[in-house]
Every structure is written in structure tokens, then in C-alpha cells.
Tab-separated table of C-alpha atoms in Angstrom:
chain	number	residue	atom	x	y	z
A	1	MET	CA	-138.863	22.032	23.568
A	2	ASP	CA	-140.470	22.542	20.194
A	3	GLU	CA	-138.387	24.881	18.063
A	4	TRP	CA	-141.352	26.958	16.965
A	5	LEU	CA	-142.608	27.383	20.614
A	6	SER	CA	-139.099	28.411	21.755
A	7	ASP	CA	-138.974	31.044	19.044
A	8	VAL	CA	-142.318	32.475	20.103
A	9	LEU	CA	-141.466	32.555	23.769
A	10	ILE	CA	-138.128	34.253	23.123
A	11	ALA	CA	-139.773	36.696	20.748
A	12	ASN	CA	-142.336	37.590	23.506
A	13	TRP	CA	-139.540	38.188	25.901
A	14	HIS	CA	-138.116	40.899	23.497
A	15	SER	CA	-140.582	43.575	24.575
A	16	GLU	CA	-140.431	47.076	26.045
A	17	SER	CA	-140.287	45.687	29.551
A	18	HIS	CA	-137.732	42.941	28.848
A	19	CYS	CA	-134.734	44.335	26.980
A	20	VAL	CA	-132.195	41.636	26.185
A	21	PRO	CA	-128.680	42.995	25.644
A	22	LEU	CA	-126.772	42.117	22.440
A	23	GLY	CA	-124.400	39.222	22.703
A	24	VAL	CA	-126.664	37.126	24.863
A	25	LEU	CA	-128.041	33.815	23.599
A	26	PHE	CA	-130.924	31.862	25.184
A	27	THR	CA	-129.667	28.350	25.354
A	28	SER	CA	-132.656	26.811	27.136
A	29	LEU	CA	-135.900	27.867	28.763
A	30	GLN	CA	-137.611	26.142	31.709
A	31	PHE	CA	-141.420	26.253	31.470
A	32	SER	CA	-143.571	27.887	34.111
A	33	ARG	CA	-145.244	25.024	36.059
A	34	LEU	CA	-148.071	24.881	38.635
A	35	GLU	CA	-147.241	23.536	42.042
A	36	THR	CA	-150.305	21.889	43.644
A	37	ASN	CA	-150.867	20.860	47.173
A	38	VAL	CA	-153.705	19.113	49.001
A	39	TRP	CA	-154.435	20.091	52.622
A	40	THR	CA	-156.829	18.423	55.137
A	41	TRP	CA	-157.981	19.310	58.632
A	42	GLY	CA	-160.716	18.537	61.103
A	43	GLU	CA	-161.625	15.185	62.611
A	44	ASP	CA	-159.541	12.339	61.418
A	45	ALA	CA	-162.108	9.491	61.713
A	46	HIS	CA	-161.371	6.490	59.420
A	47	GLY	CA	-158.158	7.990	58.240
A	48	ARG	CA	-159.903	10.521	55.952
A	49	LEU	CA	-157.287	13.195	56.522
A	50	GLY	CA	-154.605	11.061	54.935
A	51	HIS	CA	-152.079	11.372	57.641
A	52	VAL	CA	-150.762	8.120	59.060
A	53	HIS	CA	-149.711	9.291	62.484
A	54	GLY	CA	-151.671	12.450	62.817
A	55	PRO	CA	-153.772	13.629	65.778
A	56	GLN	CA	-157.462	12.611	66.106
A	57	GLN	CA	-158.420	16.245	65.565
A	58	GLN	CA	-156.331	18.586	63.420
A	59	PRO	CA	-157.365	22.256	63.538
A	60	VAL	CA	-154.480	23.396	61.283
A	61	PRO	CA	-154.406	22.535	57.611
A	62	THR	CA	-151.766	19.857	56.995
A	63	ASN	CA	-150.217	18.895	53.746
A	64	VAL	CA	-151.068	15.476	52.258
A	65	VAL	CA	-147.509	14.750	51.218
A	66	GLN	CA	-148.362	11.665	49.120
A	67	LEU	CA	-150.128	13.944	46.638
A	68	GLN	CA	-147.333	16.345	46.055
A	69	HIS	CA	-146.104	16.698	42.442
A	70	LEU	CA	-149.157	14.829	41.110
A	71	ASP	CA	-150.897	17.945	39.590
A	72	VAL	CA	-154.108	17.638	41.473
A	73	ILE	CA	-156.949	19.736	40.078
A	74	ALA	CA	-159.937	18.911	42.294
A	75	VAL	CA	-160.721	17.519	45.746
A	76	SER	CA	-163.899	16.268	47.450
A	77	ALA	CA	-164.696	15.284	51.044
A	78	GLY	CA	-167.354	12.765	51.960
A	79	ASP	CA	-168.680	11.600	55.339
A	80	PHE	CA	-165.984	8.950	55.812
A	81	HIS	CA	-163.561	9.442	52.880
A	82	THR	CA	-161.752	11.870	50.707
A	83	VAL	CA	-161.089	11.930	46.977
A	84	ALA	CA	-158.591	13.817	44.701
A	85	LEU	CA	-158.414	14.105	40.940
A	86	THR	CA	-155.243	14.858	38.901
A	87	ALA	CA	-154.804	16.703	35.619
A	88	GLY	CA	-154.104	13.350	33.939
A	89	GLY	CA	-157.458	11.932	34.943
A	90	LYS	CA	-156.168	9.744	37.850
A	91	VAL	CA	-158.202	9.373	40.950
A	92	TYR	CA	-156.879	8.889	44.446
A	93	SER	CA	-159.092	7.939	47.466
A	94	TRP	CA	-158.526	7.395	51.174
A	95	GLY	CA	-160.395	7.041	54.475
A	96	GLY	CA	-163.282	4.760	55.338
A	97	GLY	CA	-164.076	2.094	52.747
A	98	HIS	CA	-166.720	-0.018	54.532
A	99	SER	CA	-169.195	0.327	51.710
A	100	GLY	CA	-166.705	-0.010	48.968
A	101	GLN	CA	-166.792	3.823	48.337
A	102	LEU	CA	-162.980	3.991	47.753
A	103	GLY	CA	-163.265	1.981	44.569
A	104	HIS	CA	-160.362	-0.381	45.174
A	105	GLY	CA	-162.432	-3.601	44.755
A	106	ASP	CA	-162.795	-4.179	48.553
A	107	CYS	CA	-164.252	-2.696	51.760
A	108	ASP	CA	-160.948	-1.883	53.365
A	109	SER	CA	-160.100	1.508	54.614
A	110	ARG	CA	-156.980	3.424	53.438
A	111	ALA	CA	-154.968	5.701	55.789
A	112	THR	CA	-153.135	7.399	52.883
A	113	PRO	CA	-154.076	8.412	49.299
A	114	THR	CA	-154.289	5.354	47.049
A	115	LEU	CA	-154.583	5.274	43.236
A	116	VAL	CA	-157.860	3.909	42.014
A	117	GLU	CA	-156.426	1.669	39.326
A	118	PHE	CA	-159.803	1.029	37.803
A	119	PHE	CA	-159.941	4.642	36.486
A	120	ASP	CA	-156.497	4.483	34.864
A	121	ASP	CA	-157.875	4.345	31.290
A	122	LYS	CA	-161.139	6.202	31.840
A	123	GLU	CA	-159.943	9.802	31.614
A	124	ILE	CA	-161.846	11.064	34.605
A	125	VAL	CA	-162.709	14.822	34.584
A	126	ALA	CA	-164.936	15.280	37.727
A	127	VAL	CA	-165.332	13.501	41.068
A	128	ASN	CA	-167.631	13.689	44.081
A	129	ALA	CA	-167.278	12.011	47.478
A	130	GLY	CA	-170.728	11.391	49.155
A	131	SER	CA	-171.669	9.947	52.431
A	132	VAL	CA	-171.032	6.299	51.529
A	133	PHE	CA	-170.418	6.572	47.823
A	134	THR	CA	-168.112	8.073	45.156
A	135	LEU	CA	-169.130	9.380	41.797
A	136	ALA	CA	-166.770	10.029	38.860
A	137	VAL	CA	-167.383	11.481	35.387
A	138	SER	CA	-165.243	10.416	32.380
A	139	ARG	CA	-164.403	12.636	29.420
A	140	SER	CA	-166.945	10.690	27.408
A	141	GLY	CA	-169.726	11.857	29.723
A	142	HIS	CA	-170.240	8.532	31.516
A	143	VAL	CA	-170.935	8.432	35.321
A	144	TRP	CA	-169.095	5.805	37.376
A	145	MET	CA	-170.271	4.874	40.842
A	146	CYS	CA	-168.863	2.866	43.793
A	147	GLY	CA	-170.052	2.428	47.300
A	148	ARG	CA	-173.534	2.031	48.730
A	149	LEU	CA	-176.456	1.611	46.308
A	150	HIS	CA	-179.537	0.502	48.273
A	151	GLN	CA	-178.722	-2.951	49.781
A	152	GLU	CA	-175.632	-3.438	47.550
A	153	CYS	CA	-172.042	-2.366	48.069
A	154	ILE	CA	-170.279	-1.660	44.850
A	155	HIS	CA	-166.582	-2.333	45.377
A	156	THR	CA	-165.516	-1.732	41.807
A	157	PRO	CA	-166.868	1.355	40.012
A	158	ARG	CA	-169.621	0.773	37.490
A	159	THR	CA	-171.888	2.761	35.260
A	160	LEU	CA	-175.648	3.173	35.623
A	161	PRO	CA	-177.814	2.096	32.701
A	162	GLU	CA	-180.253	5.003	33.127
A	163	LEU	CA	-177.425	7.465	32.353
A	164	ALA	CA	-175.721	5.447	29.614
A	165	THR	CA	-176.848	7.766	26.818
A	166	GLU	CA	-176.517	10.998	28.789
A	167	ASN	CA	-173.489	13.360	28.540
A	168	VAL	CA	-172.917	14.151	32.190
A	169	THR	CA	-170.536	17.029	33.041
A	170	GLN	CA	-171.056	17.537	36.856
A	171	VAL	CA	-171.856	15.333	39.863
A	172	ALA	CA	-172.646	16.325	43.445
A	173	GLY	CA	-174.430	15.210	46.595
A	174	LYS	CA	-173.706	13.892	50.080
A	175	SER	CA	-176.863	11.972	50.952
A	176	VAL	CA	-178.264	11.602	47.501
A	177	CYS	CA	-176.662	11.524	44.049
A	178	LEU	CA	-176.998	14.459	41.633
A	179	ALA	CA	-175.852	14.408	37.972
A	180	LEU	CA	-175.934	17.298	35.527
A	181	THR	CA	-175.774	16.879	31.759
A	182	ASP	CA	-174.331	19.257	29.211
A	183	ALA	CA	-177.925	20.023	28.139
A	184	GLY	CA	-178.785	21.209	31.646
A	185	THR	CA	-180.897	18.238	32.745
A	186	LEU	CA	-180.662	17.390	36.438
A	187	TRP	CA	-180.806	13.637	37.385
A	188	SER	CA	-181.245	12.376	40.999
A	189	TRP	CA	-181.224	9.058	42.753
A	190	ASP	CA	-180.833	7.849	46.364
A	191	VAL	CA	-178.380	5.335	47.656
A	192	GLY	CA	-180.031	3.885	50.746
A	193	ALA	CA	-183.727	3.298	50.034
A	194	THR	CA	-184.715	4.920	53.354
A	195	LYS	CA	-187.726	7.089	53.806
A	196	THR	CA	-185.623	10.156	54.422
A	197	GLN	CA	-183.466	9.699	51.303
A	198	THR	CA	-186.519	8.867	49.166
A	199	ALA	CA	-188.064	12.176	50.298
A	200	ILE	CA	-185.131	14.216	49.095
A	201	THR	CA	-184.331	12.748	45.699
A	202	GLY	CA	-186.978	14.980	44.065
A	203	HIS	CA	-189.054	11.954	42.942
A	204	ASP	CA	-190.418	8.688	44.147
A	205	ASN	CA	-188.297	6.491	42.022
A	206	PRO	CA	-185.104	4.923	43.504
A	207	ARG	CA	-183.295	4.847	40.120
A	208	PRO	CA	-181.754	7.837	38.382
A	209	THR	CA	-184.541	10.089	37.235
A	210	ALA	CA	-184.638	13.475	35.392
A	211	ILE	CA	-186.147	16.110	37.751
A	212	LEU	CA	-185.320	19.564	36.438
A	213	HIS	CA	-184.102	21.262	33.319
A	214	ASP	CA	-182.037	24.366	32.438
A	215	VAL	CA	-179.919	23.792	35.580
A	216	VAL	CA	-176.365	25.227	35.814
A	217	ALA	CA	-175.496	24.316	39.470
A	218	MET	CA	-176.737	22.004	42.290
A	219	ASP	CA	-175.934	20.703	45.673
A	220	ASN	CA	-177.080	18.367	48.462
A	221	TYR	CA	-176.268	17.969	52.167
A	222	GLY	CA	-178.209	15.929	54.637
A	223	THR	CA	-181.890	16.176	53.861
A	224	LEU	CA	-181.717	19.456	51.747
A	225	CYS	CA	-181.221	19.894	47.966
A	226	ILE	CA	-180.870	23.058	46.012
A	227	ALA	CA	-180.500	23.769	42.278
A	228	LEU	CA	-179.866	26.893	40.260
A	229	GLN	CA	-181.435	27.428	36.861
A	230	ALA	CA	-179.857	29.476	33.973
A	231	ASP	CA	-182.233	32.352	34.608
A	232	GLY	CA	-180.919	32.733	38.190
A	233	SER	CA	-183.948	31.204	39.849
A	234	LEU	CA	-183.555	28.787	42.877
A	235	HIS	CA	-185.291	25.476	43.471
A	236	THR	CA	-185.247	23.613	46.821
A	237	TRP	CA	-186.540	20.226	47.919
A	238	GLY	CA	-186.167	17.650	50.675
A	239	CYS	CA	-186.880	18.060	54.393
A	240	SER	CA	-186.070	20.883	56.723
A	241	ARG	CA	-186.971	21.707	60.345
A	242	TYR	CA	-185.714	25.258	60.308
A	243	GLY	CA	-186.869	26.857	57.058
A	244	GLY	CA	-184.032	25.584	54.771
A	245	LEU	CA	-186.554	24.999	51.947
A	246	GLY	CA	-187.634	28.656	52.142
A	247	GLN	CA	-190.610	30.555	53.708
A	248	VAL	CA	-193.936	29.235	52.428
A	249	SER	CA	-196.135	31.440	54.560
A	250	ALA	CA	-195.723	34.784	56.438
A	251	ALA	CA	-195.737	32.828	59.725
A	252	PHE	CA	-192.727	30.458	60.142
A	253	ILE	CA	-194.224	26.906	59.996
A	254	GLY	CA	-191.193	24.911	61.219
A	255	LYS	CA	-190.671	21.568	59.544
A	256	SER	CA	-191.519	21.370	55.856
A	257	VAL	CA	-191.043	18.683	53.259
A	258	SER	CA	-191.102	18.719	49.504
A	259	GLN	CA	-190.472	15.681	47.337
A	260	VAL	CA	-190.263	17.705	44.182
A	261	PRO	CA	-188.110	20.826	43.273
A	262	ARG	CA	-190.025	23.941	43.894
A	263	ASN	CA	-189.156	27.455	42.628
A	264	LEU	CA	-188.521	29.753	45.581
A	265	HIS	CA	-189.394	32.856	43.568
A	266	THR	CA	-192.968	31.632	42.943
A	267	TYR	CA	-193.765	28.874	45.419
A	268	CYS	CA	-192.373	30.639	48.565
A	269	PRO	CA	-193.300	34.385	48.098
A	270	HIS	CA	-192.199	35.277	51.509
A	271	THR	CA	-188.709	33.863	51.064
A	272	PHE	CA	-187.312	37.171	49.620
A	273	GLU	CA	-187.544	40.611	50.915
A	274	GLY	CA	-188.041	42.749	47.835
A	275	THR	CA	-186.831	41.830	44.321
A	276	PRO	CA	-185.036	38.473	44.235
A	277	PRO	CA	-181.357	38.894	43.309
A	278	LEU	CA	-179.757	37.096	40.272
A	279	PHE	CA	-177.854	34.206	41.775
A	280	CYS	CA	-174.884	32.402	40.326
A	281	LYS	CA	-173.641	29.945	43.000
A	282	VAL	CA	-175.540	27.691	45.504
A	283	ALA	CA	-174.736	25.259	48.364
A	284	ALA	CA	-176.637	23.167	50.839
A	285	GLY	CA	-175.500	22.686	54.349
A	286	LYS	CA	-176.802	21.078	57.576
A	287	ASP	CA	-180.484	22.290	57.634
A	288	PHE	CA	-179.662	25.527	55.774
A	289	CYS	CA	-179.003	26.739	52.230
A	290	CYS	CA	-176.864	29.564	50.903
A	291	ALA	CA	-176.184	31.345	47.589
A	292	VAL	CA	-174.147	34.042	45.955
A	293	ASP	CA	-175.408	36.567	43.488
A	294	VAL	CA	-173.733	37.965	40.364
A	295	GLU	CA	-172.430	40.914	42.399
A	296	GLY	CA	-170.564	38.557	44.747
A	297	ARG	CA	-172.937	39.108	47.723
A	298	PHE	CA	-173.737	36.189	50.083
A	299	TYR	CA	-177.211	35.034	51.148
A	300	ALA	CA	-178.416	32.359	53.526
A	301	TRP	CA	-181.576	30.891	55.152
A	302	GLY	CA	-182.584	28.016	57.384
A	303	SER	CA	-180.836	26.709	60.527
A	304	ASN	CA	-178.800	29.379	62.347
A	305	HIS	CA	-176.896	27.045	64.578
A	306	HIS	CA	-173.363	28.439	65.097
A	307	GLY	CA	-174.330	31.578	63.260
A	308	THR	CA	-174.183	30.149	59.752
A	309	VAL	CA	-177.076	32.222	58.507
A	310	MET	CA	-176.759	35.472	60.519
A	311	PRO	CA	-174.653	36.466	63.494
A	312	ASP	CA	-176.317	37.441	66.775
A	313	ALA	CA	-179.652	35.982	65.645
A	314	ILE	CA	-181.375	33.422	67.838
A	315	MET	CA	-184.215	32.326	65.605
A	316	HIS	CA	-183.937	30.194	62.456
A	317	SER	CA	-185.490	31.713	59.401
A	318	GLY	CA	-186.829	30.662	56.019
A	319	THR	CA	-186.436	34.191	54.692
A	320	VAL	CA	-183.341	34.749	52.491
A	321	ALA	CA	-181.098	37.278	54.120
A	322	GLN	CA	-178.004	38.951	52.840
A	323	ARG	CA	-175.136	39.294	55.336
A	324	GLN	CA	-174.421	43.019	55.409
A	325	GLU	CA	-170.976	44.583	55.081
A	326	SER	CA	-171.025	45.582	58.727
A	327	THR	CA	-171.034	41.887	59.754
A	328	PHE	CA	-169.680	40.152	56.709
A	329	GLY	CA	-167.025	42.500	55.567
A	330	PRO	CA	-166.806	44.341	52.197
A	331	HIS	CA	-163.612	42.479	51.330
A	332	LEU	CA	-165.689	39.279	50.920
A	333	ASN	CA	-167.972	40.627	48.188
A	334	SER	CA	-165.883	38.811	45.636
A	335	ILE	CA	-166.676	35.110	46.170
A	336	SER	CA	-165.383	32.649	43.591
A	337	HIS	CA	-166.215	29.359	45.247
A	338	LEU	CA	-168.845	28.419	47.880
A	339	VAL	CA	-169.282	25.079	49.818
A	340	ALA	CA	-171.307	24.213	52.876
A	341	GLY	CA	-171.694	21.371	55.434
A	342	SER	CA	-171.691	21.756	59.187
A	343	CYS	CA	-169.847	24.945	58.441
A	344	ILE	CA	-169.404	27.300	55.346
A	345	HIS	CA	-166.241	27.803	53.362
A	346	ILE	CA	-165.762	30.393	50.694
A	347	ILE	CA	-162.826	31.228	48.395
A	348	THR	CA	-162.401	34.803	47.341
A	349	THR	CA	-160.941	35.964	44.078
A	350	ASP	CA	-157.572	36.578	45.608
A	351	GLY	CA	-157.289	32.988	46.654
A	352	SER	CA	-158.066	33.397	50.293
A	353	LEU	CA	-160.154	30.911	52.278
A	354	TRP	CA	-162.789	32.190	54.835
A	355	SER	CA	-164.832	29.924	57.085
A	356	TRP	CA	-167.530	30.213	59.737
A	357	GLY	CA	-170.094	28.045	61.570
A	358	ASN	CA	-169.440	24.790	63.447
A	359	GLY	CA	-165.774	24.514	64.380
A	360	VAL	CA	-165.718	22.212	67.342
A	361	TYR	CA	-163.772	19.530	65.432
A	362	GLY	CA	-161.321	22.002	64.021
A	363	GLN	CA	-162.962	21.931	60.577
A	364	LEU	CA	-162.766	25.700	60.159
A	365	GLY	CA	-158.920	25.484	59.737
A	366	THR	CA	-158.213	28.552	61.781
A	367	GLY	CA	-156.073	26.799	64.383
A	368	GLY	CA	-158.709	26.162	67.109
A	369	HIS	CA	-161.751	24.241	68.054
A	370	CYS	CA	-164.231	27.073	68.408
A	371	SER	CA	-167.200	27.813	66.279
A	372	SER	CA	-167.563	31.254	64.694
A	373	GLU	CA	-170.562	33.371	63.684
A	374	THR	CA	-168.415	35.625	61.505
A	375	PRO	CA	-166.135	34.675	58.588
A	376	ARG	CA	-162.502	34.069	59.683
A	377	LYS	CA	-159.657	33.964	57.268
A	378	CYS	CA	-157.440	30.864	57.208
A	379	PRO	CA	-153.988	32.223	58.012
A	380	TYR	CA	-152.220	29.084	56.855
A	381	LEU	CA	-153.306	28.878	53.187
A	382	HIS	CA	-152.941	31.050	50.201
A	383	HIS	CA	-153.729	30.647	46.424
A	384	VAL	CA	-156.640	28.253	47.334
A	385	GLU	CA	-158.400	26.936	44.254
A	386	ASP	CA	-160.746	24.323	45.607
A	387	VAL	CA	-162.318	23.363	48.894
A	388	SER	CA	-164.803	20.699	50.047
A	389	SER	CA	-166.588	20.141	53.365
A	390	GLY	CA	-167.177	16.656	54.622
A	391	HIS	CA	-168.553	15.367	57.924
A	392	HIS	CA	-166.484	17.388	60.383
A	393	HIS	CA	-163.373	17.515	58.085
A	394	THR	CA	-162.279	19.687	55.241
A	395	VAL	CA	-159.981	19.293	52.251
A	396	ALA	CA	-158.500	22.125	50.121
A	397	LEU	CA	-156.325	22.518	47.108
A	398	THR	CA	-153.731	25.277	46.598
A	399	VAL	CA	-152.089	26.065	43.268
A	400	VAL	CA	-149.014	28.228	42.924
A	401	ALA	CA	-147.395	29.125	39.618
A	402	CYS	CA	-143.591	28.785	39.655
A	403	ASN	CA	-141.786	31.507	37.711
A	404	PRO	CA	-140.035	30.495	34.470
A	405	SER	CA	-136.318	30.733	34.422
A	406	PHE	CA	-133.946	31.281	31.552
A	407	LEU	CA	-130.529	29.857	31.174
A	408	VAL	CA	-128.350	32.323	29.244
A	409	GLN	CA	-124.933	32.174	27.702
A	410	GLU	CA	-122.847	35.088	26.578
A	411	LEU	CA	-121.604	34.899	22.937
A	412	PRO	CA	-117.946	35.317	22.309
A	413	GLN	CA	-116.980	38.850	21.251
């Protein structure tokens, strides 16, 4: 330990609440450290849960033992694979690799987390697992991609020339790729060159293209995309059959398509009931979108399958609705993290994980295979810092601080 740091720590220990008796000498101090654990549950297709001999469906969060003691800081679940990022910038991937999305230079699947050696010297700071691709951001702001890109399968990660001069800080997307720069410019591109994907990239160019500015958050799942601007306004685009893009007219019109991002506050005047709230978090799910405002309140619109939008409601709706305390619970008005897929997961400020929606594959993590219209707390996990929803499976990260311990020695009298 550095001598000056030792002196500072010992000096801080001499306080009104920590009185050290005379004649006691600190001979060493063990630093407080963070213990990280990665947990997976749901359907174990293609080995994406990371358990060699686990059941096909796992409704209870199970620890991925190969990632213990690796200081994981972020996790991401794709359709067929899962990715984890460590504090040292190392990337681990596992699950289906048929399109090269694992980044190991081949199309083989991996049943357990495997280090992506290509990234060893790249200082990766962010990762995203998509449907058949993986995105990674290096400290230098470069975006690396592997997996499906139109008719090509990229087995070894590579950069994209359109983003070579951009300083990217965030990446997202399950069906399309989204990249956000430090200047707030949102870039988008598709990976399959299909009509559906081209319709939801926000432009008609299959290559990375800037589509929106002043963006602070974004997400994509299936055929829906959503972005949040710095002023709190929401933009949606893509294709929805159940009002996931917002309510364009007073009468619900069913399926709607938009190839460009449109401002819900101006283009869809019937989306909000009253004054629109100031949003700070957004997520896109299977035919629905959801958001959290600065007061920690949850809102959703679109498909109401499995009660994702509103419990006891039969019809889908393009009108943004807040889930009231009577159905949502006042203890959940402190949301720190929001993700969506076939179900919804939120992390509250106390580190608890709550989930609702489709749970037939055990992806809610509550111990069963039943769906739920109301949020249910995961009884197995505490101190949750990150969570990601894939295709019928979920991955989460817990972080626990270990208390520092002091080794003391009494001085001779």
C-alpha cells in the first residue's frame, strides 16, 4: 500500500465514531473490494445461460461461476447469446455463435463464458448483444462489430468506416444497431437488409447514418425504436401493430409505420393525457414502449399482452399511461434502471429487481413459469446493478461491497 494513502486512511479512522485506544498500531489494512456476480435465467437455448449441465428452462437466477472474481461491470443479453464486460475492459461471450456474433473468429457456439481475445488490447468500455450481432465501444470511441451484417458474417470484430471519426459512447439495439456519440448524435443501421429491418433503421440507407441529435438515451427491440432527447422529449419509429409508436389520432388506427423518428409530443397529440412529463429513461419491448420520468414514475404504451402496459386491461393502447400506485406500488417510484423485451425488468434505487409481463420461459426470475401483470420482486437477488432482457432469457449483475478489515498489533508497554 502507498505510504501516503495508508496515512490518509488511518487518519480518517481517527474520528468521533472510531476511537482507537492508545498503544495500538495499525500494521496493515485490507482495502474494501467489490464482489461481482453474474446471474442468468430463462430458456437455455444455444447455451446462452452459461451453465453446462443446466436445465432447458431455469426460472431461478443461477450464478455463472466462470465469471466470479473477474470484476464484471456490465452485462447484455441478445437473442441467442450473452456478453459480459469487466472493469479491465475484457469481454466474455457465450451462447449461439452461428453468425459469428461471439467474436471468437468462428461460427461455433460456446456453452460457458469465453474470453474474446481480440479485445484484449482495445480497452472496451461498453457492450451490446443484439439478435445476431455484438457491438463494443473502446475507450477511444471506436465501435467494433461482429456477427451478421447483411449477407456477411463477421467472425472477428471490425470497425465501421462511417463511424471512424465519431466518438461513440453508447451502443444499443436488438434488431437494428444504434450508436450514440458524445455530442448526442444518434446513428442507426440494419444488419439483415430485410424490408422489416430497413423500415426501422430510421432511414433508407443500409449503412450507418446519423438520424437524430441531442439524444441522451435510446433503445430498440423487434420492430420498435425509441430515443430520448436532452429536453425530455420522446421520438419513436419503426413498425407497430398495437400503438407502440404512439397515438396519431383520437381513434386507434392499429398498425402504423414510420421510417423516420417522430416526436411524440408534436406528431402524436393524442399520445399524452394532459401535460407530457419530463422523461429520463426509455426502453422498447415486444410491440410496446415504456419510459420513466424524473420523479421515478413509470409509463407504457402499445401491446398489452401479459399486462406489460396496464393490468386488467384488454385493449392495446397508443396512449401513454402511468401505472398508478394502487396497481404499481409506491415503493417502485424510485427506478434507477429500465429494460424491456418480452417482459419488463426494473432496478430500484435500493438494488431490488422487479419484473412483470411474459414469464412462460421463467424469464421473470421469480421461481415459476407464469406471466404476471403486476411487478414481482425477485426474491433471490439483492444489490442488483445491471440487467438485460434477451429472447426469453435474462442476465443480471449484482455488486456487493466487502467491508475493509484492519489488522492491529498492540505496542509493548
